[in-house]
Amino acid sequence: MMQDWFLDAKLGIFIHYGIYAVRSVSESWSFFNGTISYDAYMQQLDGFTASKLNMSDWVDLIRRSGARYAVLTAKHHDGVALWDTAVSDLSVVKRTPAGRDIIREYASALQGSGIRTGLYFSLIDWSEKLYPTIYAEGSVPGDYIHDKRFSSPVDGQERYDLWERFLEFNRSQVTELIRNYGTVDLLWFDGDWERSARQWNMGGFRDFLHRLNPRVVLNSRLQGYGDYQTPEQGIPVVAPEGPWEFCTTLNGSWGYNVHDEAYKSPAQVIRMFADCISMGGNMLLGIGPREDGTFDERVHHVLTELGGWIRTNAEAVYGTRAGVDGRHFAGGSTLSRDRRVLYLFLYDIPREAVCLKGLQVPVRTVTILESGRTVDHHCTGGASWNDIPGIVWFSVGASDAGAYVTTLKVELAEPLRLYEGTGEVIAQNA
Ligand code: GLC
């Protein structure tokens, strides 16, 4: 069920940690798509050491970023579990030199830190023999994607009895994660697209999850049975319906890839984050540790800068709701829950003023969050006797611009009301 903590949290850190970091290949997809053989992919098990993994470093990094929750890949599509699962040998505990229950270390480091615990779990398991036993509903042998040997029966014979056993296998693994690792606040499922809601028995699966933990937040990669949408990599232009979270990689890869230099800059990440919260969403920022458990210096740098910005602008971030749209203000914005404080995000260096249009309530005071400076404001145009708002101008100049996004805190005399129309004729003039 959706929880307030999720709506208030705004930033999460998404960690793809797995054997794919050993050779810098894409997580699971590299063997599914044939860029590396399955056997070569699985040989990475031997190179996964977690030799420098220290969970308190991870928690420090997450905290520094300003994130209020984290999501770690307990199991990706490759089927390699990061915990000591009793129902399969395919885990980093049993099959890699690391020999550690990484989920245990992660969950216990987070719990008590104030950062909510999220786990990613792939419904797809391209290593488990029980998985490729049926076709996606509606598809037949020969259909692209569904006719891959890792996801569909090679001989074309569907075995629903085996598929039922697979669903049981998934439920056992998820039960372990929910029961044995303290409170899991969020489950982030993935891969629902390979089967239909009916094949996954999604309604039943959700009931089962709620029986284990009625308060767990579920993303919606459950064929629509979850609590929030998960647009990925491409930032929404129109806010999705209901709660949502935009997930994005910091460079171009979910997992660690030594060749991927395409790190987004702090300014870009802060801008993207401000855009998400302006539209009422969260951002889940993806980072990939090296196989030894450490992060590239650029990960530290960007997360530290992002966290610095969030701390300076905390009241414009945590607990806020979507602000006004681009027709009213040419920038991002958020609104306090009581609608009495509007936070305007200035993305560019202002010249003499920035303006807000259609405001139908008086402004009390305006300050810049970063510097604390009080900003003058005045209104031009409008016809108050006809309830036609003018334009409110906030006097800010180039010297007010911070290093990244600059926030104007606009305190209103009443809860926000906006004019949305096309303009009026004033039939009775003053
Ligand atoms: C993707 C992929 C996966 C990635 C995930 C993150 O679509 O299947 O590799 O882990 O979703 O959002």
Coordinates of C-alpha atoms and ligand atoms in Angstrom, one line a residue:
M1 CA 0.0 0.0 0.0
M2 CA 1.2 3.5 -0.7
Q3 CA 2.7 5.2 2.3
D4 CA 3.3 8.8 3.2
W5 CA 6.9 8.2 3.8
F6 CA 7.3 7.3 0.1
L7 CA 5.5 10.4 -1.1
D8 CA 7.6 12.6 1.2
A9 CA 10.9 11.0 0.6
K10 CA 11.6 12.3 -3.0
L11 CA 15.0 10.7 -3.5
G12 CA 16.0 7.1 -3.5
I13 CA 19.2 5.4 -4.5
F14 CA 19.0 2.4 -6.8
I15 CA 21.9 0.0 -6.5
H16 CA 22.5 -2.7 -9.1
Y17 CA 25.1 -5.0 -7.6
G18 CA 25.9 -8.3 -9.2
I19 CA 28.4 -10.5 -10.9
Y20 CA 28.0 -8.4 -14.1
A21 CA 30.3 -5.9 -12.5
V22 CA 33.2 -8.4 -12.9
R23 CA 33.5 -8.0 -16.7
S24 CA 31.5 -4.7 -17.1
V25 CA 28.8 -6.4 -19.1
S26 CA 25.2 -5.4 -18.9
E27 CA 23.2 -6.9 -16.1
S28 CA 21.6 -10.2 -17.3
W29 CA 20.7 -8.8 -20.7
S30 CA 24.3 -9.4 -22.0
F31 CA 23.7 -13.2 -22.1
F32 CA 20.0 -12.9 -22.9
N33 CA 20.9 -10.9 -26.0
G34 CA 23.9 -13.0 -26.8
T35 CA 26.7 -10.5 -26.4
I36 CA 28.3 -13.0 -24.1
S37 CA 27.6 -16.7 -23.7
Y38 CA 25.6 -17.9 -20.6
D39 CA 28.6 -19.9 -19.4
A40 CA 31.0 -16.9 -19.8
Y41 CA 28.5 -14.7 -18.0
M42 CA 28.2 -17.2 -15.1
Q43 CA 32.0 -17.5 -14.9
Q44 CA 31.9 -14.1 -13.4
L45 CA 30.7 -15.8 -10.2
D46 CA 34.4 -16.7 -9.6
G47 CA 35.5 -13.1 -9.8
F48 CA 32.9 -11.6 -7.5
T49 CA 34.7 -10.9 -4.2
A50 CA 33.0 -8.1 -2.4
S51 CA 36.5 -7.8 -0.9
K52 CA 36.2 -4.1 0.0
L53 CA 32.5 -4.0 0.7
N54 CA 31.7 -2.1 3.8
M55 CA 28.0 -1.4 4.2
S56 CA 28.5 1.5 6.5
D57 CA 30.3 3.2 3.6
W58 CA 27.2 2.6 1.4
V59 CA 24.9 4.0 4.1
D60 CA 27.1 7.1 4.5
L61 CA 27.0 7.6 0.7
I62 CA 23.3 7.2 0.5
R63 CA 22.8 9.5 3.5
R64 CA 25.1 12.1 2.0
S65 CA 23.0 12.1 -1.2
G66 CA 19.9 13.2 0.7
A67 CA 18.1 10.0 -0.2
R68 CA 15.5 8.7 2.2
Y69 CA 15.3 5.2 0.8
A70 CA 17.5 2.8 -1.1
V71 CA 16.7 -0.2 -3.4
L72 CA 19.2 -3.0 -3.9
T73 CA 19.0 -5.7 -6.5
A74 CA 18.4 -8.8 -4.4
K75 CA 18.0 -10.8 -7.6
H76 CA 18.3 -9.6 -11.2
H77 CA 17.0 -11.5 -14.3
D78 CA 20.2 -13.6 -14.2
G79 CA 18.8 -15.4 -11.1
V80 CA 21.9 -14.8 -8.9
A81 CA 20.6 -14.1 -5.4
L82 CA 22.5 -11.7 -3.2
W83 CA 21.2 -13.5 -0.1
D84 CA 21.5 -16.9 1.3
T85 CA 18.4 -18.4 -0.3
A86 CA 17.4 -21.9 0.8
V87 CA 15.6 -22.7 -2.4
S88 CA 18.5 -22.3 -4.8
D89 CA 22.3 -22.7 -4.9
L90 CA 22.6 -19.8 -7.2
S91 CA 23.7 -17.1 -4.8
V92 CA 26.7 -15.0 -4.1
V93 CA 26.8 -16.7 -0.7
K94 CA 27.2 -20.2 -2.1
R95 CA 28.8 -19.7 -5.5
T96 CA 31.2 -16.7 -5.3
P97 CA 34.4 -16.0 -3.3
A98 CA 32.5 -13.2 -1.6
G99 CA 30.6 -15.9 0.4
R100 CA 28.6 -13.3 2.2
D101 CA 24.9 -12.6 2.6
I102 CA 24.9 -9.1 1.1
I103 CA 21.2 -8.5 1.7
R104 CA 21.7 -9.2 5.4
E105 CA 24.5 -6.6 5.7
Y106 CA 22.5 -4.1 3.6
A107 CA 19.3 -4.5 5.5
S108 CA 20.9 -4.3 8.9
A109 CA 23.0 -1.3 8.0
L110 CA 20.0 0.6 6.7
Q111 CA 17.6 -0.3 9.5
G112 CA 18.2 2.1 12.3
S113 CA 19.8 4.6 9.9
G114 CA 16.5 6.4 9.1
I115 CA 16.8 5.4 5.4
R116 CA 14.0 3.1 4.3
T117 CA 14.9 -0.4 3.0
G118 CA 13.9 -1.3 -0.5
L119 CA 14.7 -4.5 -2.4
Y120 CA 14.6 -5.1 -6.1
F121 CA 13.4 -8.5 -7.2
S122 CA 13.2 -9.7 -10.7
L123 CA 10.1 -11.8 -11.4
I124 CA 12.0 -13.2 -14.4
D125 CA 14.6 -15.8 -13.7
W126 CA 16.6 -16.7 -16.8
S127 CA 18.7 -19.3 -14.9
E128 CA 15.9 -21.2 -13.2
K129 CA 14.9 -24.3 -15.3
L130 CA 11.2 -23.9 -14.2
Y131 CA 11.0 -20.5 -15.7
P132 CA 11.1 -21.1 -19.5
T133 CA 8.2 -23.5 -19.4
I134 CA 5.4 -21.4 -20.9
Y135 CA 5.1 -18.7 -23.5
A136 CA 3.9 -15.2 -22.7
E137 CA 0.2 -15.2 -23.1
G138 CA -0.8 -14.7 -26.7
S139 CA 2.6 -15.4 -28.1
V140 CA 3.6 -18.5 -30.0
P141 CA 6.8 -20.2 -31.1
G142 CA 8.6 -17.8 -33.5
D143 CA 7.6 -14.6 -31.8
Y144 CA 10.5 -12.3 -31.1
I145 CA 11.6 -12.0 -27.5
H146 CA 9.3 -14.6 -26.2
D147 CA 11.0 -17.2 -28.3
K148 CA 14.3 -16.9 -26.5
R149 CA 15.6 -20.0 -24.8
F150 CA 15.9 -18.3 -21.4
S151 CA 12.3 -17.2 -21.4
S152 CA 10.3 -19.8 -23.4
P153 CA 10.2 -23.5 -23.9
V154 CA 12.8 -24.5 -26.5
D155 CA 10.7 -27.5 -27.7
G156 CA 7.5 -25.4 -27.9
Q157 CA 5.8 -27.5 -25.3
E158 CA 4.1 -25.5 -22.6
R159 CA 4.2 -27.0 -19.1
Y160 CA 1.8 -25.1 -16.8
D161 CA 2.5 -27.6 -14.0
L162 CA 6.2 -26.6 -14.0
W163 CA 5.2 -22.9 -14.3
E164 CA 3.1 -23.3 -11.1
R165 CA 6.2 -24.6 -9.4
F166 CA 8.2 -21.6 -10.7
L167 CA 5.6 -19.3 -9.1
E168 CA 6.0 -21.2 -5.9
F169 CA 9.8 -20.8 -6.1
N170 CA 9.5 -17.0 -6.6
R171 CA 7.1 -16.9 -3.6
S172 CA 9.5 -18.8 -1.5
Q173 CA 12.4 -16.4 -2.3
V174 CA 10.2 -13.3 -1.7
T175 CA 9.1 -14.8 1.6
E176 CA 12.7 -15.2 2.7
L177 CA 13.4 -11.6 1.9
I178 CA 10.3 -10.3 3.7
R179 CA 10.6 -12.5 6.7
N180 CA 14.3 -12.8 7.4
Y181 CA 15.7 -9.3 6.9
G182 CA 13.9 -7.0 9.3
T183 CA 11.3 -4.6 7.9
V184 CA 11.4 -4.3 4.1
D185 CA 9.6 -1.0 3.3
L186 CA 9.5 -1.3 -0.4
L187 CA 9.6 -4.1 -3.0
W188 CA 10.7 -3.1 -6.5
F189 CA 9.6 -5.8 -8.9
D190 CA 10.9 -6.0 -12.5
G191 CA 10.3 -8.1 -15.6
D192 CA 6.5 -8.5 -15.4
W193 CA 6.4 -7.9 -19.2
E194 CA 7.4 -11.5 -20.0
R195 CA 4.1 -12.9 -18.7
S196 CA 0.5 -11.7 -18.4
A197 CA -1.2 -10.7 -15.1
R198 CA -3.1 -14.0 -15.3
Q199 CA 0.0 -16.1 -15.8
W200 CA 1.7 -14.4 -12.9
N201 CA -1.5 -14.7 -10.9
M202 CA -0.8 -11.1 -10.0
G203 CA -3.8 -10.5 -7.9
G204 CA -3.0 -13.5 -5.7
F205 CA 0.6 -12.5 -5.6
R206 CA -0.2 -9.1 -4.3
D207 CA -2.5 -10.5 -1.6
F208 CA 0.3 -12.8 -0.6
L209 CA 2.7 -9.9 -0.3
H210 CA 0.2 -8.0 1.8
R211 CA -0.3 -10.9 4.1
L212 CA 3.5 -10.9 4.8
N213 CA 3.7 -7.2 5.2
P214 CA 0.5 -5.0 4.8
R215 CA 2.6 -1.8 4.8
V216 CA 5.1 -2.7 2.1
V217 CA 5.1 -0.3 -0.9
L218 CA 5.0 -2.0 -4.2
N219 CA 6.2 -0.6 -7.5
S220 CA 3.8 -1.2 -10.5
R221 CA 5.9 -3.6 -12.5
L222 CA 3.3 -6.1 -11.4
Q223 CA 1.1 -5.8 -14.5
G224 CA -0.6 -2.8 -12.9
Y225 CA -1.1 -4.4 -9.4
G226 CA 1.4 -2.1 -7.6
D227 CA 1.3 1.3 -5.9
Y228 CA 3.2 3.6 -8.2
Q229 CA 4.5 4.0 -11.8
T230 CA 8.1 3.6 -12.7
P231 CA 9.1 5.6 -15.8
E232 CA 12.6 4.7 -16.7
Q233 CA 15.5 6.7 -18.2
G234 CA 13.3 9.1 -20.1
I235 CA 12.1 11.8 -17.8
P236 CA 8.3 12.3 -18.0
V237 CA 7.1 15.5 -19.7
V238 CA 3.6 15.1 -18.4
A239 CA 3.3 13.8 -14.8
P240 CA 2.1 10.2 -14.7
E241 CA -1.2 9.5 -13.1
G242 CA -1.0 8.9 -9.3
P243 CA 2.3 8.4 -7.4
W244 CA 5.4 7.8 -9.4
E245 CA 9.2 7.5 -9.4
F246 CA 11.5 8.2 -12.2
C247 CA 14.4 5.7 -12.3
T248 CA 17.6 6.7 -14.1
T249 CA 21.2 5.6 -14.3
L250 CA 23.9 8.1 -13.2
N251 CA 25.9 7.2 -16.3
G252 CA 24.4 5.0 -19.0
S253 CA 24.6 1.7 -17.1
W254 CA 22.6 0.2 -14.3
G255 CA 25.5 -2.0 -13.2
Y256 CA 29.1 -1.1 -12.9
N257 CA 30.8 -0.6 -16.3
V258 CA 34.4 0.5 -16.4
H259 CA 34.0 1.8 -20.0
D260 CA 31.0 3.9 -19.3
E261 CA 32.2 7.4 -18.8
A262 CA 28.9 9.1 -19.5
Y263 CA 28.3 10.3 -16.0
K264 CA 25.7 13.0 -15.7
S265 CA 27.0 16.2 -14.0
P266 CA 25.8 17.4 -10.6
A267 CA 24.0 20.2 -12.3
Q268 CA 22.2 17.8 -14.6
V269 CA 21.2 15.4 -11.9
I270 CA 20.0 18.3 -9.6
R271 CA 18.0 19.7 -12.5
M272 CA 16.4 16.3 -13.2
F273 CA 15.6 15.8 -9.6
A274 CA 14.0 19.3 -9.3
D275 CA 11.9 18.5 -12.4
C276 CA 10.7 15.2 -10.9
I277 CA 9.6 16.7 -7.6
S278 CA 8.0 19.7 -9.4
M279 CA 5.7 17.2 -11.1
G280 CA 5.1 15.4 -7.8
G281 CA 7.3 12.4 -8.4
N282 CA 10.3 10.8 -6.8
M283 CA 13.7 10.1 -8.4
L284 CA 15.4 6.8 -8.0
L285 CA 19.0 7.4 -9.0
G286 CA 20.9 4.3 -10.2
I287 CA 24.5 3.6 -9.3
G288 CA 26.5 0.4 -9.8
P289 CA 29.3 -0.7 -7.4
R290 CA 32.4 -2.4 -8.6
E291 CA 32.5 -6.1 -7.9
D292 CA 34.6 -5.3 -4.8
G293 CA 31.8 -3.2 -3.4
T294 CA 33.4 0.3 -4.0
F295 CA 32.1 3.1 -6.1
D296 CA 33.8 5.2 -8.8
E297 CA 34.9 8.6 -7.5
R298 CA 32.3 10.3 -9.8
V299 CA 29.5 8.5 -8.0
H300 CA 30.7 10.0 -4.7
H301 CA 31.1 13.4 -6.3
V302 CA 27.7 13.7 -7.8
L303 CA 25.9 12.2 -4.9
T304 CA 27.6 14.6 -2.5
E305 CA 26.8 17.6 -4.6
L306 CA 23.2 16.5 -4.9
G307 CA 22.9 16.0 -1.2
G308 CA 24.4 19.4 -0.6
W309 CA 21.8 21.0 -2.7
I310 CA 19.0 19.0 -1.1
R311 CA 20.2 20.0 2.4
T312 CA 20.2 23.7 1.5
N313 CA 16.8 23.4 0.0
A314 CA 15.4 20.7 2.3
E315 CA 12.0 22.5 3.0
A316 CA 11.4 22.8 -0.8
V317 CA 12.0 19.0 -1.2
Y318 CA 10.9 16.7 1.6
G319 CA 7.2 16.4 2.2
T320 CA 6.2 18.8 -0.6
R321 CA 3.8 18.1 -3.4
A322 CA 3.8 19.1 -7.1
G323 CA 4.1 22.8 -7.7
V324 CA 2.6 25.0 -10.5
D325 CA 3.0 24.2 -14.1
G326 CA 5.1 25.9 -16.8
R327 CA 2.3 28.2 -17.9
H328 CA 2.4 29.9 -14.5
F329 CA 6.1 29.9 -13.9
A330 CA 8.9 29.2 -16.3
G331 CA 10.8 26.8 -14.0
G332 CA 10.2 24.1 -11.6
S333 CA 8.3 24.4 -8.3
T334 CA 6.9 22.5 -5.3
L335 CA 4.2 23.3 -2.9
S336 CA 4.0 22.7 0.9
R337 CA 1.3 20.3 1.9
D338 CA -0.9 23.1 3.3
R339 CA -0.5 25.0 0.0
R340 CA 0.7 28.1 1.7
V341 CA 4.3 28.0 0.6
L342 CA 5.3 27.8 -3.0
Y343 CA 8.9 27.0 -3.8
L344 CA 10.1 28.3 -7.2
F345 CA 13.1 26.7 -8.8
L346 CA 15.2 29.1 -10.9
Y347 CA 17.1 27.0 -13.4
D348 CA 18.9 29.9 -15.1
I349 CA 20.7 33.0 -14.0
P350 CA 18.0 35.7 -13.6
R351 CA 18.4 39.2 -15.1
E352 CA 16.3 41.7 -13.1
A353 CA 13.3 39.6 -12.1
V354 CA 11.4 36.4 -12.5
C355 CA 7.6 36.3 -12.7
L356 CA 4.6 34.2 -11.6
K357 CA 1.4 34.4 -13.5
G358 CA -2.2 33.8 -12.5
L359 CA -1.6 34.0 -8.8
Q360 CA -4.9 34.7 -7.0
V361 CA -3.8 35.0 -3.4
P362 CA -1.5 37.7 -1.9
V363 CA 2.2 37.1 -1.4
R364 CA 3.5 37.7 2.2
T365 CA 7.2 37.3 2.0
V366 CA 9.8 36.0 -0.4
T367 CA 13.2 34.7 0.5
I368 CA 16.0 32.9 -1.3
L369 CA 16.6 29.6 0.6
E370 CA 20.3 29.4 -0.1
S371 CA 21.3 32.9 1.0
G372 CA 18.4 33.8 3.2
R373 CA 18.0 37.1 1.4
T374 CA 14.6 38.7 1.4
V375 CA 13.4 39.5 -2.1
D376 CA 11.2 42.4 -3.1
H377 CA 8.1 41.6 -5.1
H378 CA 5.4 43.7 -6.9
C379 CA 2.5 43.1 -9.1
T380 CA 1.8 44.6 -12.5
G381 CA -1.5 44.5 -14.5
G382 CA -4.6 42.6 -13.4
A383 CA -7.9 43.9 -12.1
S384 CA -8.3 42.9 -8.5
W385 CA -12.0 44.1 -8.4
N386 CA -12.7 41.6 -11.2
D387 CA -10.5 38.9 -9.7
I388 CA -8.2 39.1 -12.7
P389 CA -4.6 38.5 -11.5
G390 CA -1.7 40.4 -12.8
I391 CA 1.9 39.3 -13.0
V392 CA 3.9 39.0 -9.8
W393 CA 7.5 40.0 -10.2
F394 CA 10.3 38.9 -7.9
S395 CA 13.3 41.1 -8.0
V396 CA 16.3 38.7 -8.3
G397 CA 19.4 39.2 -10.3
A398 CA 22.5 37.3 -11.4
S399 CA 24.1 37.7 -8.0
D400 CA 21.3 35.7 -6.4
A401 CA 22.0 32.6 -8.5
G402 CA 23.5 29.7 -6.5
A403 CA 25.8 27.1 -8.0
Y404 CA 22.9 24.9 -9.1
V405 CA 19.1 25.5 -8.9
T406 CA 18.2 28.5 -6.8
T407 CA 15.0 28.3 -4.8
L408 CA 12.7 31.2 -4.0
K409 CA 10.4 30.6 -1.0
V410 CA 7.2 32.4 -1.6
E411 CA 5.0 32.6 1.5
L412 CA 1.3 33.1 0.7
A413 CA -1.3 34.8 2.8
E414 CA -3.8 32.0 1.9
P415 CA -3.6 28.5 0.3
L416 CA -2.6 28.8 -3.3
R417 CA -5.2 29.5 -5.9
L418 CA -4.4 30.0 -9.5
Y419 CA -6.2 31.6 -12.5
E420 CA -6.2 29.1 -15.4
G421 CA -8.2 31.0 -18.0
T422 CA -7.6 32.7 -21.3
G423 CA -8.1 36.2 -20.0
E424 CA -11.2 38.3 -19.6
V425 CA -12.9 41.6 -20.8
I426 CA -13.3 44.0 -17.9
A427 CA -16.9 45.1 -18.3
Q428 CA -16.9 47.4 -15.3
N429 CA -13.7 49.5 -15.0
A430 CA -12.3 51.2 -12.0
Ligands
GLC1 C1 15.1 -2.6 -16.9 C2 15.9 -3.8 -17.0 C3 16.9 -3.9 -16.0 C4 17.0 -2.8 -15.0 C5 15.7 -2.2 -14.6 C6 15.8 -0.9 -13.9 O1 14.1 -2.4 -17.8 O2 15.3 -5.0 -17.3 O3 18.1 -4.4 -16.5 O4 17.4 -3.4 -13.9 O5 14.7 -2.2 -15.6 O6 14.7 -0.1 -14.0

